[in-house]
Coordinates of C-alpha atoms in Angstrom, one line a residue:
Chain A
M1 CA 9.5 -51.9 25.1
D2 CA 6.7 -49.4 24.2
I3 CA 6.8 -48.0 20.4
I4 CA 5.4 -44.8 19.5
K5 CA 2.0 -44.9 19.2
T6 CA 0.6 -43.1 16.1
T7 CA -3.0 -42.2 15.6
T8 CA -4.8 -41.8 12.1
I9 CA -8.2 -41.2 11.6
D10 CA -9.9 -41.5 8.1
F11 CA -11.1 -38.0 6.9
S12 CA -14.1 -39.5 4.9
H13 CA -15.5 -40.6 8.4
Y14 CA -14.6 -37.4 10.4
L15 CA -15.0 -34.4 8.1
T16 CA -18.1 -33.1 6.9
E17 CA -18.4 -32.8 2.9
Q18 CA -18.6 -29.0 3.3
E19 CA -15.3 -29.0 5.3
I20 CA -13.6 -31.3 2.8
S21 CA -14.6 -29.4 -0.2
A22 CA -13.3 -26.4 1.2
I23 CA -10.1 -27.7 2.0
E24 CA -9.8 -29.4 -1.3
H25 CA -10.2 -26.0 -2.7
E26 CA -7.4 -24.4 -0.8
A27 CA -5.2 -27.4 -1.9
S28 CA -5.9 -26.9 -5.5
I29 CA -4.3 -23.5 -5.6
M30 CA -1.2 -24.7 -3.6
E31 CA 1.7 -26.5 -5.6
Y32 CA 1.3 -29.5 -3.0
R33 CA -1.4 -30.8 -0.8
E34 CA 0.3 -29.8 2.7
A35 CA 0.7 -26.0 1.6
A36 CA -3.0 -25.7 2.6
G37 CA -2.4 -26.9 6.1
I38 CA -3.0 -23.7 7.8
E39 CA -5.9 -22.9 5.7
A40 CA -7.3 -26.4 6.6
L41 CA -7.0 -25.7 10.0
K42 CA -8.6 -22.5 9.8
I43 CA -11.6 -24.0 8.1
I44 CA -11.9 -26.7 10.7
Q45 CA -11.8 -24.2 13.1
E46 CA -14.4 -22.0 11.5
H47 CA -17.0 -24.8 11.6
R48 CA -16.1 -26.6 14.9
G49 CA -14.6 -23.7 17.1
W50 CA -11.5 -25.2 17.8
V51 CA -8.9 -27.7 16.6
S52 CA -9.0 -31.0 18.4
D53 CA -6.5 -33.8 18.1
D54 CA -8.9 -35.8 16.1
S55 CA -9.7 -33.0 13.7
L56 CA -5.8 -32.5 13.4
Y57 CA -5.5 -36.1 12.4
A58 CA -8.2 -36.2 10.0
I59 CA -6.7 -33.2 8.3
A60 CA -3.2 -34.6 8.2
D61 CA -5.1 -37.6 6.5
L62 CA -7.0 -35.7 4.0
L63 CA -3.6 -33.7 3.2
Q64 CA -1.6 -37.0 3.0
M65 CA 1.0 -35.4 5.4
P66 CA 2.3 -36.5 8.9
S67 CA 0.2 -35.3 11.7
A68 CA 3.5 -34.0 13.5
Q69 CA 4.0 -31.9 10.7
L70 CA 0.4 -30.5 10.6
E71 CA 0.8 -29.9 14.6
E72 CA 4.0 -28.3 14.2
V73 CA 2.0 -25.7 12.1
A74 CA -1.0 -25.5 14.3
T75 CA 1.1 -24.8 17.5
F76 CA 2.9 -22.1 15.8
Y77 CA -0.1 -19.6 15.2
N78 CA -1.8 -17.5 17.7
L79 CA -5.1 -17.8 16.1
I80 CA -5.4 -21.4 15.9
Y81 CA -7.2 -22.8 19.1
R82 CA -5.7 -26.3 20.0
Q83 CA -8.0 -26.2 23.3
K84 CA -11.7 -26.0 23.4
V85 CA -12.7 -22.1 23.7
G86 CA -15.7 -20.4 24.5
Q87 CA -18.3 -19.0 21.9
Y88 CA -17.0 -15.8 21.9
V89 CA -12.8 -15.4 22.0
I90 CA -12.0 -12.0 23.0
H91 CA -8.7 -11.1 21.8
L92 CA -7.6 -7.9 23.7
C93 CA -4.5 -6.3 22.0
D94 CA -1.7 -6.0 24.5
S95 CA 1.2 -4.3 22.5
I96 CA 2.6 -1.0 22.9
S97 CA 0.2 1.5 21.4
C98 CA -2.6 0.1 23.5
H99 CA -0.3 -0.2 26.5
L100 CA 0.4 3.5 26.4
Q101 CA -3.3 4.3 26.0
G102 CA -5.2 2.4 28.9
Y103 CA -4.8 -1.3 28.2
D104 CA -4.2 -2.0 31.8
E105 CA -7.6 -0.6 33.0
I106 CA -9.5 -2.4 29.9
L107 CA -8.0 -5.8 30.9
A108 CA -8.6 -5.1 34.7
A109 CA -12.3 -4.2 34.1
I110 CA -12.8 -7.5 31.5
K111 CA -10.9 -9.8 34.1
A112 CA -13.4 -8.5 36.9
H113 CA -16.5 -8.6 34.8
L114 CA -16.0 -12.2 33.8
N115 CA -14.0 -13.3 36.5
I116 CA -11.5 -15.1 34.4
D117 CA -7.7 -14.8 33.8
Y118 CA -6.1 -14.9 30.5
G119 CA -6.3 -18.4 28.7
Q120 CA -9.5 -19.3 30.6
T121 CA -13.1 -19.6 29.6
T122 CA -16.2 -18.6 31.7
N123 CA -18.1 -21.3 33.3
D124 CA -21.2 -20.8 30.9
G125 CA -18.8 -21.3 28.0
V126 CA -19.8 -18.1 26.2
F127 CA -16.3 -16.2 26.6
T128 CA -12.3 -17.2 26.4
L129 CA -10.1 -14.2 27.2
L130 CA -6.6 -14.2 25.3
S131 CA -4.2 -11.3 24.7
N132 CA -3.2 -10.4 21.1
V133 CA -0.3 -8.6 19.5
C134 CA -0.7 -5.3 18.1
L135 CA -4.1 -5.3 16.0
G136 CA -3.3 -2.4 13.9
G137 CA -5.9 0.1 15.3
C138 CA -3.3 2.2 17.0
D139 CA -4.7 5.3 16.4
K140 CA -7.9 4.2 17.9
A141 CA -6.3 2.5 21.1
P142 CA -7.3 0.6 23.1
T143 CA -8.7 -2.2 21.0
M144 CA -9.9 -5.9 20.9
M145 CA -11.1 -8.2 18.5
I146 CA -13.9 -10.6 18.8
A147 CA -14.8 -13.1 16.2
K148 CA -14.2 -11.1 13.1
Q149 CA -15.2 -7.7 14.9
H150 CA -12.6 -5.1 16.0
Y151 CA -13.8 -2.8 18.8
Q152 CA -11.8 0.3 19.0
Q153 CA -11.4 3.5 21.4
L154 CA -12.2 1.2 24.3
T155 CA -13.0 2.3 28.0
P156 CA -13.4 0.0 30.8
E157 CA -17.4 0.7 30.3
S158 CA -17.6 0.3 26.7
A159 CA -15.8 -2.9 26.8
I160 CA -18.1 -4.2 29.6
D161 CA -21.4 -3.1 27.4
I162 CA -20.1 -4.9 24.4
L163 CA -19.6 -8.4 26.2
T164 CA -22.8 -7.7 27.6
T165 CA -24.4 -7.2 24.2
L166 CA -22.7 -10.5 23.2
K167 CA -23.7 -12.4 26.1
E168 CA -27.4 -11.5 25.6
K169 CA -26.9 -12.8 21.9
A170 CA -25.4 -15.9 23.0
V171 CA -28.3 -16.6 25.4
T172 CA -31.0 -16.1 23.1
A173 CA -29.2 -18.2 20.3
K174 CA -29.0 -20.8 22.9
T175 CA -32.5 -20.7 23.7
K176 CA -33.4 -20.8 19.9
K177 CA -31.5 -24.1 19.3
T178 CA -32.8 -26.0 22.3
K179 CA -33.6 -28.9 20.2
G180 CA -31.1 -28.4 17.5
S181 CA -28.0 -30.8 17.3
N182 CA -24.5 -30.2 18.0
A183 CA -22.2 -31.3 15.6
N184 CA -19.3 -29.7 17.2
D185 CA -16.6 -31.6 19.1
Chain B
M1 CA 0.6 24.1 -4.1
T2 CA -3.4 24.2 -4.0
D3 CA -3.3 24.0 -7.9
I4 CA -1.7 20.5 -8.2
P5 CA -4.2 17.5 -8.2
K6 CA -4.1 15.5 -5.2
A7 CA -3.4 12.4 -7.3
L8 CA -0.1 14.1 -8.0
T9 CA 0.9 15.1 -4.0
H10 CA -0.8 12.1 -2.3
P11 CA -0.7 9.4 -5.1
L12 CA -1.0 6.6 -2.3
T13 CA -4.1 8.0 -0.4
H14 CA -5.9 10.1 -2.6
L15 CA -8.4 7.4 -3.6
V16 CA -8.6 5.8 0.0
N17 CA -12.2 5.3 1.2
L18 CA -12.6 3.6 4.3
E19 CA -16.1 3.2 4.5
Q20 CA -16.8 2.0 1.1
P21 CA -13.5 1.3 -1.5
L22 CA -14.1 2.2 -4.9
N23 CA -15.2 -0.6 -7.0
I24 CA -13.4 -1.3 -10.4
E25 CA -15.3 1.1 -12.5
Q26 CA -15.2 3.7 -9.9
Y27 CA -11.3 3.0 -9.6
Q28 CA -10.9 3.3 -13.4
A29 CA -12.9 6.3 -13.7
Q30 CA -10.5 8.1 -11.2
G31 CA -7.5 6.9 -13.7
G32 CA -7.1 3.6 -12.1
Y33 CA -5.2 0.8 -14.0
Q34 CA -4.0 3.3 -16.4
G35 CA -0.6 2.6 -15.1
A36 CA -1.1 -1.4 -15.7
S37 CA -2.2 -0.4 -19.1
K38 CA 1.0 1.5 -19.9
A39 CA 3.0 -1.3 -18.6
L40 CA 1.6 -4.3 -20.5
H41 CA 1.1 -2.3 -23.7
D42 CA 3.9 0.2 -24.0
Y43 CA 6.8 -1.2 -21.8
S44 CA 9.1 -4.3 -21.9
P45 CA 9.6 -6.0 -18.3
K46 CA 12.9 -4.5 -18.7
Q47 CA 11.7 -1.0 -19.2
V48 CA 9.6 -1.1 -16.2
L49 CA 12.4 -2.5 -14.2
D50 CA 14.9 0.3 -15.2
L51 CA 11.7 3.0 -14.4
I52 CA 11.3 1.7 -11.2
S53 CA 15.3 1.5 -10.3
E54 CA 15.5 5.0 -11.8
S55 CA 12.6 6.4 -9.3
N56 CA 14.8 5.4 -6.3
L57 CA 11.7 3.5 -4.7
K58 CA 12.8 2.1 -1.4
G59 CA 10.9 -0.8 0.4
R60 CA 8.4 0.7 2.9
G61 CA 8.1 -2.6 5.0
G62 CA 11.0 -1.4 7.2
A63 CA 14.2 -2.3 5.8
G64 CA 14.5 0.4 3.0
F65 CA 16.0 -1.7 0.2
P66 CA 16.0 -0.5 -3.2
T67 CA 13.0 -2.1 -5.1
G68 CA 14.4 -2.1 -8.4
M69 CA 17.6 -3.7 -7.2
K70 CA 15.6 -6.4 -5.3
W71 CA 13.6 -7.2 -8.7
S72 CA 16.9 -7.2 -10.7
C73 CA 18.1 -10.2 -9.0
V74 CA 15.1 -12.4 -10.5
P75 CA 16.5 -14.4 -13.2
M76 CA 14.6 -13.7 -16.6
F77 CA 14.2 -16.0 -19.3
S78 CA 13.1 -15.8 -22.8
E79 CA 10.0 -17.6 -23.8
D80 CA 11.5 -20.6 -25.4
D81 CA 14.2 -21.1 -22.7
E82 CA 14.0 -24.9 -21.6
N83 CA 15.6 -23.8 -18.4
A84 CA 12.7 -21.4 -17.3
P85 CA 11.0 -22.3 -14.1
E86 CA 7.4 -23.4 -14.2
F87 CA 6.6 -20.7 -12.2
K88 CA 8.0 -17.1 -10.8
Y89 CA 6.2 -15.7 -7.6
L90 CA 5.0 -12.3 -6.5
V91 CA 3.8 -12.1 -2.9
C92 CA 2.6 -9.2 -1.4
N93 CA 3.5 -8.8 2.4
A94 CA 0.5 -7.6 4.3
D95 CA 1.3 -9.3 7.4
E96 CA 1.3 -6.0 9.1
M97 CA 2.1 -6.8 12.8
E98 CA 4.7 -4.3 13.5
P99 CA 3.4 -2.9 17.0
G100 CA 2.2 0.6 16.4
T101 CA 1.9 0.4 12.4
F102 CA -1.4 0.5 10.7
K103 CA -0.9 2.0 7.4
D104 CA -1.2 -1.0 5.3
R105 CA -4.4 -1.6 6.8
M106 CA -5.4 1.9 5.5
L107 CA -4.5 0.8 1.8
L108 CA -5.8 -2.6 2.0
E109 CA -9.4 -1.7 3.2
G110 CA -9.5 1.6 1.4
V111 CA -8.0 1.2 -1.9
P112 CA -7.7 -2.7 -2.9
H113 CA -7.8 -2.2 -6.6
Q114 CA -4.6 0.0 -6.3
L115 CA -2.7 -3.0 -4.8
I116 CA -4.0 -5.2 -7.4
E117 CA -2.8 -2.8 -10.2
A118 CA 0.5 -2.5 -8.7
M119 CA 0.7 -6.5 -8.5
I120 CA -0.1 -6.8 -12.0
I121 CA 2.8 -4.4 -12.9
S122 CA 5.2 -6.1 -10.6
A123 CA 4.6 -9.6 -11.7
Y124 CA 4.9 -8.5 -15.4
T125 CA 8.3 -7.3 -14.8
I126 CA 9.6 -10.1 -13.1
G127 CA 7.8 -12.3 -15.3
A128 CA 5.6 -14.1 -12.5
N129 CA 2.3 -15.7 -13.4
R130 CA 1.2 -16.5 -10.0
A131 CA 0.9 -14.1 -6.9
Y132 CA -0.2 -14.1 -3.4
I133 CA -1.3 -11.4 -0.8
F134 CA -0.4 -12.8 2.4
I135 CA -2.5 -11.0 4.8
R136 CA -2.4 -11.4 8.7
G137 CA -5.3 -13.2 10.0
E138 CA -6.8 -10.2 12.2
Y139 CA -7.4 -8.2 9.0
H140 CA -10.8 -9.6 8.1
L141 CA -12.1 -6.6 6.6
A142 CA -9.2 -6.2 4.4
A143 CA -9.2 -9.8 3.2
E144 CA -12.9 -9.6 2.3
R145 CA -12.4 -6.4 0.3
L146 CA -9.2 -7.8 -1.6
Q147 CA -11.2 -10.7 -2.7
T148 CA -14.4 -8.5 -3.8
A149 CA -11.7 -6.2 -6.0
I150 CA -9.8 -9.5 -7.2
D151 CA -13.0 -11.2 -8.4
E152 CA -13.9 -7.7 -10.1
A153 CA -10.4 -7.8 -11.5
Y154 CA -10.9 -11.3 -13.0
K155 CA -14.3 -10.1 -14.6
A156 CA -12.6 -7.1 -16.2
S157 CA -9.7 -9.1 -17.7
W158 CA -7.0 -7.4 -15.5
L159 CA -6.4 -10.9 -14.0
G160 CA -6.5 -14.5 -15.4
D161 CA -5.4 -15.5 -18.8
K162 CA -4.6 -12.8 -21.5
I163 CA -4.8 -9.9 -19.6
Q164 CA -6.4 -7.2 -21.6
G165 CA -5.7 -9.0 -24.7
T166 CA -1.9 -9.1 -24.3
Q167 CA 0.1 -12.7 -23.7
F168 CA 0.5 -11.8 -20.0
K169 CA -1.5 -14.1 -17.5
L170 CA -1.4 -13.8 -13.8
E171 CA -3.5 -15.6 -11.0
L172 CA -3.7 -13.8 -7.7
Y173 CA -4.6 -15.2 -4.4
V174 CA -5.2 -14.1 -1.1
H175 CA -3.7 -16.1 1.6
S176 CA -4.9 -15.2 5.2
S177 CA -2.4 -16.0 7.9
A178 CA -3.1 -17.1 11.4
G179 CA -1.1 -14.7 13.7
R180 CA 2.4 -14.6 14.0
Y181 CA 4.8 -11.5 13.7
I182 CA 7.7 -13.9 12.4
C183 CA 5.8 -14.1 9.1
G184 CA 6.6 -10.4 8.1
E185 CA 10.0 -11.9 7.8
E186 CA 10.1 -12.6 3.9
T187 CA 11.8 -16.1 4.2
A188 CA 9.7 -17.2 6.9
L189 CA 6.6 -15.8 5.0
I190 CA 7.6 -18.1 2.3
N191 CA 7.7 -21.2 4.6
A192 CA 4.2 -20.2 6.1
L193 CA 2.9 -20.1 2.5
E194 CA 4.4 -23.5 1.9
G195 CA 2.4 -24.8 4.9
K196 CA 5.5 -25.1 6.8
R197 CA 6.4 -23.9 10.5
A198 CA 7.3 -20.3 9.6
T199 CA 10.9 -20.0 10.9
P200 CA 13.0 -17.9 8.8
R201 CA 15.4 -19.7 6.3
A202 CA 19.1 -19.1 6.0
K203 CA 20.2 -16.8 3.1
P204 CA 21.6 -17.6 0.6
P205 CA 20.0 -18.7 -1.4
F206 CA 17.9 -15.3 -1.8
P207 CA 14.2 -15.8 -2.4
Q208 CA 15.0 -13.8 -5.9
V209 CA 16.6 -17.0 -7.0
S210 CA 15.2 -19.8 -4.8
G211 CA 12.0 -18.8 -3.0
L212 CA 8.4 -19.9 -2.7
F213 CA 8.5 -23.6 -3.8
G214 CA 11.9 -23.3 -4.5
K215 CA 11.2 -20.8 -7.6
P216 CA 12.3 -17.2 -8.1
T217 CA 10.2 -15.0 -5.6
I218 CA 9.9 -11.5 -4.9
V219 CA 8.2 -10.3 -1.5
N220 CA 7.2 -6.8 -1.5
N221 CA 5.4 -4.5 1.2
V222 CA 2.0 -3.3 0.5
E223 CA 2.9 0.3 0.8
T224 CA 5.9 -0.3 -1.4
L225 CA 3.6 -1.8 -4.4
S226 CA 1.3 0.8 -3.9
N227 CA 3.7 3.2 -5.3
I228 CA 4.3 1.4 -8.6
P229 CA 1.0 2.5 -10.6
H230 CA 1.8 6.0 -9.9
I231 CA 5.6 5.6 -10.9
L232 CA 4.1 4.1 -14.3
K233 CA 1.8 6.9 -14.8
N234 CA 3.7 10.0 -13.8
G235 CA 7.3 8.9 -14.3
A236 CA 10.5 8.3 -12.3
N237 CA 11.2 12.2 -11.9
W238 CA 7.9 13.1 -10.7
F239 CA 8.4 10.4 -8.0
K240 CA 11.9 11.5 -7.0
E241 CA 10.6 15.4 -6.9
L242 CA 7.8 14.4 -4.5
S243 CA 10.5 14.0 -1.8
P244 CA 12.3 17.6 -1.1
N245 CA 15.9 15.5 -0.2
S246 CA 17.9 12.7 -1.7
D247 CA 15.1 10.1 -1.0
A248 CA 11.9 9.8 -3.2
G249 CA 8.4 9.5 -3.2
T250 CA 5.8 10.1 -0.2
K251 CA 5.6 8.1 2.7
I252 CA 2.5 7.3 5.1
Y253 CA 3.5 8.4 8.5
G254 CA 1.6 7.2 11.4
A255 CA 1.5 8.6 15.2
S256 CA 0.1 6.8 18.1
G257 CA 0.5 7.1 21.9
R258 CA -1.3 9.8 23.7
V259 CA -1.1 12.7 21.2
K260 CA -4.4 14.8 20.4
N261 CA -4.8 13.5 17.1
A262 CA -3.5 9.9 16.5
G263 CA -3.9 8.9 12.8
L264 CA -2.1 8.6 9.3
W265 CA -0.8 11.3 6.9
E266 CA 0.8 10.7 3.5
L267 CA 3.5 13.4 3.3
P268 CA 6.6 13.7 1.3
M269 CA 9.5 11.5 2.2
G270 CA 11.6 13.2 4.8
A271 CA 8.9 15.2 6.5
T272 CA 10.2 16.0 10.0
I273 CA 9.4 14.3 13.4
R274 CA 8.2 17.5 14.7
E275 CA 6.2 18.2 11.5
V276 CA 4.2 14.8 11.9
L277 CA 3.6 14.8 15.8
Y278 CA 2.8 18.6 16.2
Q279 CA 1.4 19.9 12.8
H280 CA -0.6 16.7 12.0
A281 CA -0.9 14.7 15.4
G282 CA -1.7 17.9 17.1
G283 CA 1.0 17.2 19.8
L284 CA 0.7 15.6 23.2
Q285 CA -2.5 15.5 25.0
D286 CA -3.1 18.2 27.8
G287 CA -0.8 18.2 30.7
L288 CA 1.6 15.7 28.9
A289 CA 5.1 16.2 27.9
L290 CA 7.3 14.5 25.2
K291 CA 9.7 12.1 26.9
G292 CA 10.8 10.1 24.0
L293 CA 9.5 8.3 20.8
L294 CA 10.2 5.2 18.4
P295 CA 10.1 6.7 14.7
G296 CA 9.0 3.5 13.0
G297 CA 7.4 0.6 15.1
A298 CA 8.6 -1.2 18.0
S299 CA 11.7 -2.5 16.3
T300 CA 13.6 0.9 16.1
D301 CA 15.6 2.8 18.5
F302 CA 14.2 5.4 20.7
L303 CA 15.0 9.2 19.9
L304 CA 14.6 12.2 22.1
P305 CA 12.9 15.5 21.8
E306 CA 16.3 16.9 20.8
H307 CA 15.7 14.8 17.6
L308 CA 12.3 16.5 16.5
D309 CA 13.7 18.5 13.6
T310 CA 15.3 15.3 11.9
P311 CA 13.7 14.4 8.8
M312 CA 11.6 10.9 8.7
D313 CA 13.8 9.4 5.8
F314 CA 16.0 6.4 5.9
D315 CA 19.5 8.4 6.0
S316 CA 18.5 11.2 8.4
I317 CA 16.9 8.9 11.1
G318 CA 19.8 6.6 10.8
K319 CA 22.1 9.2 11.2
A320 CA 20.3 10.3 14.3
G321 CA 20.7 6.5 15.7
S322 CA 17.6 4.9 15.0
R323 CA 15.7 3.7 11.9
L324 CA 12.7 4.8 9.9
G325 CA 11.2 1.5 9.9
T326 CA 7.4 1.7 9.0
G327 CA 7.3 5.3 9.9
G328 CA 4.6 4.9 12.5
L329 CA 5.7 6.9 15.4
I330 CA 4.9 5.5 18.8
I331 CA 5.1 8.8 21.2
L332 CA 6.1 8.3 25.0
D333 CA 4.9 11.1 27.3
D334 CA 6.1 12.0 30.7
H335 CA 3.4 10.2 32.5
N336 CA 4.0 6.8 31.0
C337 CA 7.0 4.5 32.4
P338 CA 10.0 4.2 30.0
V339 CA 10.7 0.8 31.6
A340 CA 7.3 -0.4 31.6
M341 CA 7.2 0.4 27.8
V342 CA 10.4 -1.4 27.0
L343 CA 9.2 -4.3 29.0
N344 CA 5.9 -4.5 27.1
L345 CA 8.1 -4.2 23.7
L346 CA 10.3 -7.0 24.9
K347 CA 7.3 -9.4 26.1
F348 CA 6.1 -8.9 22.5
F349 CA 9.3 -10.1 21.1
A350 CA 9.8 -12.9 23.4
Q351 CA 6.3 -13.6 22.5
E352 CA 6.8 -13.7 18.8
S353 CA 10.3 -15.2 18.7
C354 CA 9.9 -18.5 16.5
G355 CA 12.4 -20.3 18.8
W356 CA 14.7 -21.2 16.0
C357 CA 18.0 -19.7 17.3
T358 CA 19.3 -19.7 21.0
P359 CA 20.1 -15.9 21.2
C360 CA 16.6 -15.1 20.4
R361 CA 14.6 -17.8 22.0
D362 CA 16.5 -17.5 25.3
G363 CA 17.8 -13.9 25.4
T364 CA 14.3 -12.3 24.7
P365 CA 12.5 -13.8 27.7
W366 CA 15.6 -13.5 29.8
V367 CA 15.2 -9.7 29.2
V368 CA 11.8 -10.0 30.1
E369 CA 12.5 -11.5 33.3
V370 CA 15.2 -8.8 34.2
L371 CA 12.8 -5.7 33.4
T372 CA 10.1 -7.1 35.2
R373 CA 12.1 -7.5 38.4
I374 CA 13.4 -3.7 37.8
E375 CA 9.9 -2.5 37.0
K376 CA 8.7 -4.1 40.2
G377 CA 11.6 -2.6 42.2
Q378 CA 13.2 -5.6 42.8
G379 CA 16.3 -4.9 40.5
T380 CA 19.6 -4.4 41.1
L381 CA 22.3 -2.4 39.3
A382 CA 23.9 -5.5 38.3
D383 CA 20.7 -6.0 36.3
L384 CA 21.7 -3.3 33.9
D385 CA 25.1 -4.8 33.3
T386 CA 23.1 -8.0 32.2
L387 CA 20.8 -6.2 30.0
N388 CA 23.5 -4.5 28.3
D389 CA 25.2 -8.0 27.8
L390 CA 22.2 -9.4 26.4
C391 CA 22.0 -6.4 23.9
D392 CA 25.3 -7.6 22.6
F393 CA 24.4 -11.4 22.7
M394 CA 21.2 -10.5 20.6
W395 CA 23.0 -8.3 18.2
L396 CA 23.1 -8.6 14.5
G397 CA 25.4 -11.5 13.2
K398 CA 24.6 -13.7 16.4
T399 CA 21.1 -14.3 15.5
H400 CA 19.3 -16.2 12.7
C401 CA 17.2 -13.2 11.6
A402 CA 16.5 -9.6 12.5
L403 CA 13.9 -10.2 15.1
A404 CA 16.1 -10.1 18.3
P405 CA 18.4 -7.4 16.9
G406 CA 14.9 -5.6 16.6
A407 CA 14.3 -6.0 19.8
V408 CA 17.6 -4.9 21.0
E409 CA 17.3 -1.6 19.2
P410 CA 14.6 -0.1 21.7
L411 CA 16.0 -2.0 24.6
K412 CA 19.6 -0.3 24.2
S413 CA 18.6 3.0 23.6
A414 CA 16.4 3.1 26.6
L415 CA 19.1 2.1 28.6
R416 CA 21.3 5.1 27.1
Y417 CA 18.5 7.5 27.3
F418 CA 16.5 6.8 30.2
H419 CA 19.2 5.5 32.4
D420 CA 18.2 7.7 35.2
D421 CA 14.6 6.1 35.0
F422 CA 16.2 2.6 35.4
E423 CA 18.3 3.5 38.2
Q424 CA 15.2 5.2 40.2
H425 CA 13.4 2.0 40.0
I426 CA 16.4 0.4 41.7
E427 CA 17.3 3.0 44.2
K428 CA 13.7 3.8 45.1
K429 CA 12.7 0.0 45.0
C430 CA 9.4 0.7 43.2
C431 CA 8.3 2.5 39.7
P432 CA 8.2 6.0 40.2
Y433 CA 5.6 6.2 37.6
A434 CA 3.1 4.1 39.5
K435 CA 0.1 5.9 40.4
G436 CA 0.5 7.1 44.0
H437 CA 4.2 8.3 43.7

């Protein structure tokens, strides 16, 4: 009979020094190490774009906690990506104030422009589309968040303009680092 | 009225600057940190507690619980008491995720030092030496500005050891969350801070006795805390007199939906819905009429145009059959479908249910399923009975926390007030509000 296999990954071989020191700092201001779990997940995501299984095992190893316990935290949050995402993740607010003020039109325009649905990534790997609960920009609805930037008072046209600008930026960045290494998963 | 300085009539917002918040010198030049100075130098913790209790400040996060009473449940120890816990904690709940609510964001981005000053005073009162600001992950700008302000406060000896030459010490950290509505529930927030899956805890024990890391903990909302420095500076009577009725202080009201001038306004606690909606938000956009409204975020009962003259304070909104909640009005106009609105709200609650207890985990998606059917024109009259039954299954006392009852509030009131709309969807087999009808 098979027993449950557990995977462990030695953090020191997997995480960068920069990642380790950032996580250690978070652990130092908590009462115990595993309390820094969510911060650690965010740090890895900041560096690598998303949290792969291997990343999760490595963080669990670093924080000396069961990986299942960390997974239970990782899967709880809307802003932790446990699947590979595009370079830009579009978080379109689908809560009530945006709903009352034109969310449907914005969503339709973005879907048509990128030819993807919620939860999908464009073929070129630039955009992933996700919904987000109320972004707290209700007086300037409809709104969306991409990276750390909030975009407000969207119209179908302005939303597409924003995506077009970001796409150009993504293309430029790609050309610049043709020979650059890709440290990501 | 014009002779009274804005600091006395609009204490929470008079220093708000969303472009560039005041740095510590500018904040101090405007009277900032005087409340904290007074507390640390002239008051004992007990005296501050009595002052806050006397001021009748109530929680602005939605529940309206008296702040002084909450604080008074924290066990206090003398310095040499060997039973004293190593730490007590103060946590600021800045996990503002109630749909239609955006007031705390203004305070966090616009005047971060006010919150830090408030936390110094509050921590001093309950004897906490560690404090966290638990901020939602989407508020990047606010988190950055808070950290900048905290760094300034450490340098100026408003945080750290021996604050301003006194024996009081306080470490203050920003914890940025990763997006989950339930983290706004105080015991879920505590689990989240401990690095656990953020399901709410059973009470008792109450956090005041056994909270973060098992230690006495107070969790207060941003707006609630932001009142504290001003109460210290200007007194409990001043605070009580700000409100024309039995409540106290000011309140940051908001309005969103299809109104002319959506926004936020700090007004005396107890301004009427009419005043907020028409005088400040400019009424509905041209060609639209008021159909209904939620007075304080997604988890409050609908009110109707007939309730426009209700004062927006805890008691009056309660008597009208709803809750003040966060004070952020969400306006439903007559061209938006009430069934679609409730469906949107319930989708939110279904997604954000933590899944811990069955009535919420299974009840909220069930409601979504039924409402989706009705909105599509495929509902039956029996579906309305199902919805009413679900309102009962998910009501207070049957669930682990207040999330599901919060979802019931707009649903139940919509079923009552917009009954005709629900029936029309069923009879006409379509949404009467859809374009082309």
